[in-house]
């Protein structure tokens, strides 16, 4: 007995649970319909003008582009006047022709400012004219002209609103056409069915094209974001490489300072305690700075890709004294290169020499990749306030294979020049070659420590007593 009552209660509960769910779904659908087509139906939502970069505007002169941005508005108003004229002419001898013309033209004008309201006006105009004069024209409940006008309104609203609104408009149009046709199935059934089918196909195609354009725009935006992230990653990698190289330079000087501060008291008999304490403080600060520098470098190296982390910080950094070896290697690789030095060669700060070497190295590497068989020229110009560089190559003498480079070259050279407060320019020459020009400033008071083997950077055959000056000719071969 209790078991049967339990089953009956469970059945009622199950039936009761299904009914509220169905009602809730119906309420949700009605709420969505009200939110889409009733709430704020006549809100002011003007049709935006054409964007400045629209391809149609690019074909027009600059003086006409401003007024031409309103072409969609003028097109709707012109279409409304044309359809009204056709409707009046076609129904000149029948009753209600002027009223029908107003009900099909006014919604097209309202569509420019209040799209949802234009839909209600078009649908209400059809129902009103069908009810007032049900037998005064052959095509019913839509005439041929009002058929086109209502379809334009549907497409105009769908192009500016959410896809769900298009579905609601299509359902209401089908329902209104069915109700009107029910009063006269002989004439109204075919027209109502045609409106349902044609509007459904048109709205589907419009939403498909709109979705495709939105997807394409998102892809373009995503590609732009990826390119921006790739450029930033390239920039960070170049800055990391520069930071590691500068670490070697700074670490060398800090180590020398620490060693000299530690050895200085032993070079003087009975040094004052104040001097010993000061030197100990200098050494301690140098060691602390060196430790912090290595710690920062460790953090930087942790984020480096594997292909940039194959050499340790102990590797010696090149200077301009090693430039002859670089040029010889490039010549063996097949690039005929000439070197010219102007001014009085002198030792420069290690950071300047390292950056100058890397700029020359990267420029010659680019010449090997992008201009096979060309001739190159490397010019160094020593002036009292800095160092001038110019690396120029001629056009290739054969086909050039596509390069798989990651874009580090020019960006890295610019970063090195900017780091020292200098400037770098890279551009094609008139004969089809490429030129890289840079200037690396040097403080006049700076007296750098001469690195081993860097007593003279003069290229064999240059005069060490030449007058200072940089000769960077644009027309150099």
mmCIF file of C-alpha atoms in Angstrom, residues 166-389:
data_model
loop_
_atom_site.group_PDB
_atom_site.id
_atom_site.type_symbol
_atom_site.label_atom_id
_atom_site.label_comp_id
_atom_site.label_asym_id
_atom_site.label_seq_id
_atom_site.Cartn_x
_atom_site.Cartn_y
_atom_site.Cartn_z
ATOM 1 C CA UNK A 166 16.704 37.860 -36.904
ATOM 2 C CA UNK A 167 15.118 34.578 -35.834
ATOM 3 C CA UNK A 168 12.404 36.384 -33.863
ATOM 4 C CA UNK A 169 11.636 38.713 -36.786
ATOM 5 C CA UNK A 170 11.391 35.801 -39.188
ATOM 6 C CA UNK A 171 9.022 33.908 -36.887
ATOM 7 C CA UNK A 172 6.793 36.948 -36.385
ATOM 8 C CA UNK A 173 6.735 37.600 -40.144
ATOM 9 C CA UNK A 174 5.735 34.005 -40.843
ATOM 10 C CA UNK A 175 3.073 34.146 -38.127
ATOM 11 C CA UNK A 176 1.637 37.447 -39.377
ATOM 12 C CA UNK A 177 1.582 36.215 -42.954
ATOM 13 C CA UNK A 178 -0.153 33.028 -41.866
ATOM 14 C CA UNK A 179 -2.807 34.907 -39.895
ATOM 15 C CA UNK A 180 -3.538 37.221 -42.835
ATOM 16 C CA UNK A 181 -3.594 34.370 -45.310
ATOM 17 C CA UNK A 182 -6.015 32.402 -43.121
ATOM 18 C CA UNK A 183 -8.754 34.913 -43.992
ATOM 19 C CA UNK A 184 -8.231 34.336 -47.724
ATOM 20 C CA UNK A 185 -6.230 31.154 -48.352
ATOM 21 C CA UNK A 186 -6.803 31.293 -52.112
ATOM 22 C CA UNK A 187 -4.728 34.462 -52.532
ATOM 23 C CA UNK A 188 -2.769 34.762 -49.304
ATOM 24 C CA UNK A 189 -1.279 31.296 -48.864
ATOM 25 C CA UNK A 190 1.145 31.501 -51.784
ATOM 26 C CA UNK A 191 2.359 35.018 -50.950
ATOM 27 C CA UNK A 192 2.765 34.249 -47.235
ATOM 28 C CA UNK A 193 4.643 31.044 -48.032
ATOM 29 C CA UNK A 194 6.889 32.881 -50.501
ATOM 30 C CA UNK A 195 7.678 35.558 -47.911
ATOM 31 C CA UNK A 196 8.536 32.911 -45.304
ATOM 32 C CA UNK A 197 10.844 30.999 -47.643
ATOM 33 C CA UNK A 198 12.531 33.960 -49.325
ATOM 34 C CA UNK A 199 13.083 35.884 -46.084
ATOM 35 C CA UNK A 200 14.425 32.755 -44.373
ATOM 36 C CA UNK A 201 16.946 32.145 -47.167
ATOM 37 C CA UNK A 202 17.952 35.818 -47.324
ATOM 38 C CA UNK A 203 18.437 36.080 -43.556
ATOM 39 C CA UNK A 204 20.436 32.840 -43.507
ATOM 40 C CA UNK A 205 22.755 34.045 -46.256
ATOM 41 C CA UNK A 206 23.154 37.427 -44.565
ATOM 42 C CA UNK A 207 24.025 35.876 -41.210
ATOM 43 C CA UNK A 208 26.432 33.463 -42.896
ATOM 44 C CA UNK A 209 28.267 36.290 -44.660
ATOM 45 C CA UNK A 210 28.259 38.363 -41.498
ATOM 46 C CA UNK A 211 29.678 35.475 -39.477
ATOM 47 C CA UNK A 212 32.352 34.877 -42.098
ATOM 48 C CA UNK A 213 33.365 38.540 -42.035
ATOM 49 C CA UNK A 214 33.457 38.569 -38.239
ATOM 50 C CA UNK A 215 35.602 35.436 -38.222
ATOM 51 C CA UNK A 216 37.914 36.913 -40.814
ATOM 52 C CA UNK A 217 38.253 40.127 -38.819
ATOM 53 C CA UNK A 218 39.046 38.138 -35.687
ATOM 54 C CA UNK A 219 41.676 36.167 -37.583
ATOM 55 C CA UNK A 220 43.259 39.388 -38.842
ATOM 56 C CA UNK A 221 43.269 40.824 -35.336
ATOM 57 C CA UNK A 222 44.758 37.619 -33.959
ATOM 58 C CA UNK A 223 47.475 37.632 -36.620
ATOM 59 C CA UNK A 224 48.284 41.230 -35.712
ATOM 60 C CA UNK A 225 48.505 40.276 -32.035
ATOM 61 C CA UNK A 226 50.759 37.312 -32.858
ATOM 62 C CA UNK A 227 53.027 39.524 -34.979
ATOM 63 C CA UNK A 228 53.197 42.081 -32.174
ATOM 64 C CA UNK A 229 54.049 39.383 -29.634
ATOM 65 C CA UNK A 230 56.664 37.959 -31.987
ATOM 66 C CA UNK A 231 58.251 41.379 -32.421
ATOM 67 C CA UNK A 232 58.277 41.901 -28.675
ATOM 68 C CA UNK A 233 59.829 38.473 -28.139
ATOM 69 C CA UNK A 234 62.478 39.229 -30.746
ATOM 70 C CA UNK A 235 63.195 42.545 -29.072
ATOM 71 C CA UNK A 236 63.469 40.915 -25.648
ATOM 72 C CA UNK A 237 65.799 38.231 -26.991
ATOM 73 C CA UNK A 238 68.062 40.849 -28.519
ATOM 74 C CA UNK A 239 68.091 42.870 -25.326
ATOM 75 C CA UNK A 240 68.864 39.714 -23.361
ATOM 76 C CA UNK A 241 71.796 38.932 -25.622
ATOM 77 C CA UNK A 242 73.083 42.482 -25.256
ATOM 78 C CA UNK A 243 72.666 42.274 -21.475
ATOM 79 C CA UNK A 244 74.702 39.066 -21.337
ATOM 80 C CA UNK A 245 77.484 40.561 -23.400
ATOM 81 C CA UNK A 246 77.538 43.700 -21.272
ATOM 82 C CA UNK A 247 77.683 41.477 -18.210
ATOM 83 C CA UNK A 248 81.046 40.168 -19.371
ATOM 84 C CA UNK A 249 82.356 43.697 -19.841
ATOM 85 C CA UNK A 250 81.062 45.011 -16.515
ATOM 86 C CA UNK A 251 82.025 41.860 -14.627
ATOM 87 C CA UNK A 252 85.599 42.164 -15.913
ATOM 88 C CA UNK A 253 85.935 45.740 -14.657
ATOM 89 C CA UNK A 254 84.273 44.977 -11.319
ATOM 90 C CA UNK A 255 86.615 42.020 -10.806
ATOM 91 C CA UNK A 256 89.622 44.256 -11.539
ATOM 92 C CA UNK A 257 88.339 46.817 -9.043
ATOM 93 C CA UNK A 258 87.893 44.154 -6.351
ATOM 94 C CA UNK A 259 91.348 42.661 -6.922
ATOM 95 C CA UNK A 260 93.086 46.031 -6.978
ATOM 96 C CA UNK A 261 91.276 47.171 -3.842
ATOM 97 C CA UNK A 262 92.332 43.992 -2.063
ATOM 98 C CA UNK A 263 95.982 44.200 -3.205
ATOM 99 C CA UNK A 264 96.450 47.953 -2.713
ATOM 100 C CA UNK A 265 97.203 47.852 1.079
ATOM 101 C CA UNK A 266 100.053 45.385 0.527
ATOM 102 C CA UNK A 267 101.823 47.754 -1.879
ATOM 103 C CA UNK A 268 102.295 50.434 0.756
ATOM 104 C CA UNK A 269 104.224 50.054 4.014
ATOM 105 C CA UNK A 270 102.154 50.801 7.105
ATOM 106 C CA UNK A 271 99.060 52.079 5.318
ATOM 107 C CA UNK A 272 96.651 54.169 7.426
ATOM 108 C CA UNK A 273 93.752 52.299 8.932
ATOM 109 C CA UNK A 274 91.307 54.673 7.250
ATOM 110 C CA UNK A 275 92.774 53.790 3.834
ATOM 111 C CA UNK A 276 92.624 50.064 4.569
ATOM 112 C CA UNK A 277 88.997 50.377 5.680
ATOM 113 C CA UNK A 278 88.083 52.402 2.599
ATOM 114 C CA UNK A 279 89.723 49.880 0.275
ATOM 115 C CA UNK A 280 87.971 47.035 2.075
ATOM 116 C CA UNK A 281 84.656 48.808 1.614
ATOM 117 C CA UNK A 282 85.406 49.328 -2.083
ATOM 118 C CA UNK A 283 86.243 45.656 -2.484
ATOM 119 C CA UNK A 284 83.130 44.570 -0.601
ATOM 120 C CA UNK A 285 80.920 46.799 -2.729
ATOM 121 C CA UNK A 286 82.529 45.514 -5.922
ATOM 122 C CA UNK A 287 82.010 41.893 -4.877
ATOM 123 C CA UNK A 288 78.404 42.612 -3.891
ATOM 124 C CA UNK A 289 77.731 44.330 -7.216
ATOM 125 C CA UNK A 290 79.299 41.424 -9.072
ATOM 126 C CA UNK A 291 77.138 38.944 -7.146
ATOM 127 C CA UNK A 292 73.968 40.895 -7.901
ATOM 128 C CA UNK A 293 74.972 41.151 -11.547
ATOM 129 C CA UNK A 294 75.384 37.380 -11.779
ATOM 130 C CA UNK A 295 72.032 36.885 -10.025
ATOM 131 C CA UNK A 296 70.261 39.133 -12.524
ATOM 132 C CA UNK A 297 71.972 37.360 -15.393
ATOM 133 C CA UNK A 298 70.780 34.035 -13.995
ATOM 134 C CA UNK A 299 67.178 35.276 -14.082
ATOM 135 C CA UNK A 300 67.644 36.489 -17.654
ATOM 136 C CA UNK A 301 69.205 33.220 -18.796
ATOM 137 C CA UNK A 302 66.323 31.243 -17.294
ATOM 138 C CA UNK A 303 63.976 32.783 -19.910
ATOM 139 C CA UNK A 304 66.268 32.360 -22.909
ATOM 140 C CA UNK A 305 65.470 29.902 -25.719
ATOM 141 C CA UNK A 306 67.800 26.962 -26.008
ATOM 142 C CA UNK A 307 69.466 28.177 -29.184
ATOM 143 C CA UNK A 308 70.612 31.388 -27.450
ATOM 144 C CA UNK A 309 71.930 29.681 -24.332
ATOM 145 C CA UNK A 310 74.696 27.557 -25.816
ATOM 146 C CA UNK A 311 77.582 29.667 -24.624
ATOM 147 C CA UNK A 312 78.489 30.687 -21.112
ATOM 148 C CA UNK A 313 79.265 34.101 -19.670
ATOM 149 C CA UNK A 314 82.918 33.124 -19.481
ATOM 150 C CA UNK A 315 83.312 33.383 -23.275
ATOM 151 C CA UNK A 316 85.516 36.383 -24.199
ATOM 152 C CA UNK A 317 83.720 39.147 -26.058
ATOM 153 C CA UNK A 318 85.142 40.386 -29.358
ATOM 154 C CA UNK A 319 86.438 43.905 -29.946
ATOM 155 C CA UNK A 320 87.407 45.859 -33.032
ATOM 156 C CA UNK A 321 90.852 44.276 -32.758
ATOM 157 C CA UNK A 322 89.166 41.036 -33.905
ATOM 158 C CA UNK A 323 87.574 42.687 -36.935
ATOM 159 C CA UNK A 324 90.289 41.459 -39.314
ATOM 160 C CA UNK A 325 89.499 37.863 -38.386
ATOM 161 C CA UNK A 326 85.799 38.461 -38.987
ATOM 162 C CA UNK A 327 86.462 39.946 -42.420
ATOM 163 C CA UNK A 328 88.718 37.036 -43.320
ATOM 164 C CA UNK A 329 86.014 34.549 -42.376
ATOM 165 C CA UNK A 330 83.493 36.447 -44.491
ATOM 166 C CA UNK A 331 85.855 36.415 -47.462
ATOM 167 C CA UNK A 332 86.276 32.661 -47.108
ATOM 168 C CA UNK A 333 82.452 32.370 -47.117
ATOM 169 C CA UNK A 334 82.385 33.965 -50.577
ATOM 170 C CA UNK A 335 81.728 37.651 -49.912
ATOM 171 C CA UNK A 336 84.299 40.036 -51.350
ATOM 172 C CA UNK A 337 84.641 42.710 -48.685
ATOM 173 C CA UNK A 338 86.823 45.814 -48.459
ATOM 174 C CA UNK A 339 87.719 47.614 -45.238
ATOM 175 C CA UNK A 340 88.513 51.308 -44.891
ATOM 176 C CA UNK A 341 89.404 53.183 -41.704
ATOM 177 C CA UNK A 342 89.491 56.963 -41.402
ATOM 178 C CA UNK A 343 90.605 59.063 -38.477
ATOM 179 C CA UNK A 344 93.067 58.073 -35.762
ATOM 180 C CA UNK A 345 92.269 54.553 -34.443
ATOM 181 C CA UNK A 346 92.277 54.444 -30.651
ATOM 182 C CA UNK A 347 90.968 52.165 -27.916
ATOM 183 C CA UNK A 348 87.284 52.746 -27.177
ATOM 184 C CA UNK A 349 85.114 51.620 -24.262
ATOM 185 C CA UNK A 350 84.557 47.897 -24.433
ATOM 186 C CA UNK A 351 80.787 48.306 -24.767
ATOM 187 C CA UNK A 352 81.265 50.529 -27.831
ATOM 188 C CA UNK A 353 83.766 48.158 -29.421
ATOM 189 C CA UNK A 354 81.546 45.148 -28.755
ATOM 190 C CA UNK A 355 78.474 46.849 -30.247
ATOM 191 C CA UNK A 356 80.455 48.038 -33.274
ATOM 192 C CA UNK A 357 81.790 44.537 -33.873
ATOM 193 C CA UNK A 358 78.308 43.016 -33.610
ATOM 194 C CA UNK A 359 76.801 45.584 -35.979
ATOM 195 C CA UNK A 360 79.480 44.868 -38.596
ATOM 196 C CA UNK A 361 79.047 41.128 -38.060
ATOM 197 C CA UNK A 362 75.270 41.233 -38.488
ATOM 198 C CA UNK A 363 75.429 43.539 -41.518
ATOM 199 C CA UNK A 364 77.904 41.246 -43.290
ATOM 200 C CA UNK A 365 75.812 38.198 -42.372
ATOM 201 C CA UNK A 366 72.782 39.859 -43.956
ATOM 202 C CA UNK A 367 74.838 40.580 -47.066
ATOM 203 C CA UNK A 368 75.825 36.920 -47.299
ATOM 204 C CA UNK A 369 72.195 35.798 -46.975
ATOM 205 C CA UNK A 370 70.400 38.381 -49.088
ATOM 206 C CA UNK A 371 73.051 39.424 -51.638
ATOM 207 C CA UNK A 372 75.074 36.382 -52.688
ATOM 208 C CA UNK A 373 77.946 37.229 -54.982
ATOM 209 C CA UNK A 374 77.828 40.945 -54.145
ATOM 210 C CA UNK A 375 80.737 43.117 -53.029
ATOM 211 C CA UNK A 376 80.741 44.761 -49.623
ATOM 212 C CA UNK A 377 82.587 47.635 -48.009
ATOM 213 C CA UNK A 378 83.146 48.273 -44.297
ATOM 214 C CA UNK A 379 84.034 51.817 -43.259
ATOM 215 C CA UNK A 380 85.141 52.825 -39.766
ATOM 216 C CA UNK A 381 85.456 56.494 -38.926
ATOM 217 C CA UNK A 382 87.110 57.570 -35.668
ATOM 218 C CA UNK A 383 86.172 61.050 -34.471
ATOM 219 C CA UNK A 384 86.753 62.669 -31.081
ATOM 220 C CA UNK A 385 83.132 62.218 -30.054
ATOM 221 C CA UNK A 386 82.528 58.667 -31.221
ATOM 222 C CA UNK A 387 82.782 56.052 -33.925
ATOM 223 C CA UNK A 388 81.049 56.042 -37.302
ATOM 224 C CA UNK A 389 80.190 52.838 -39.132
#
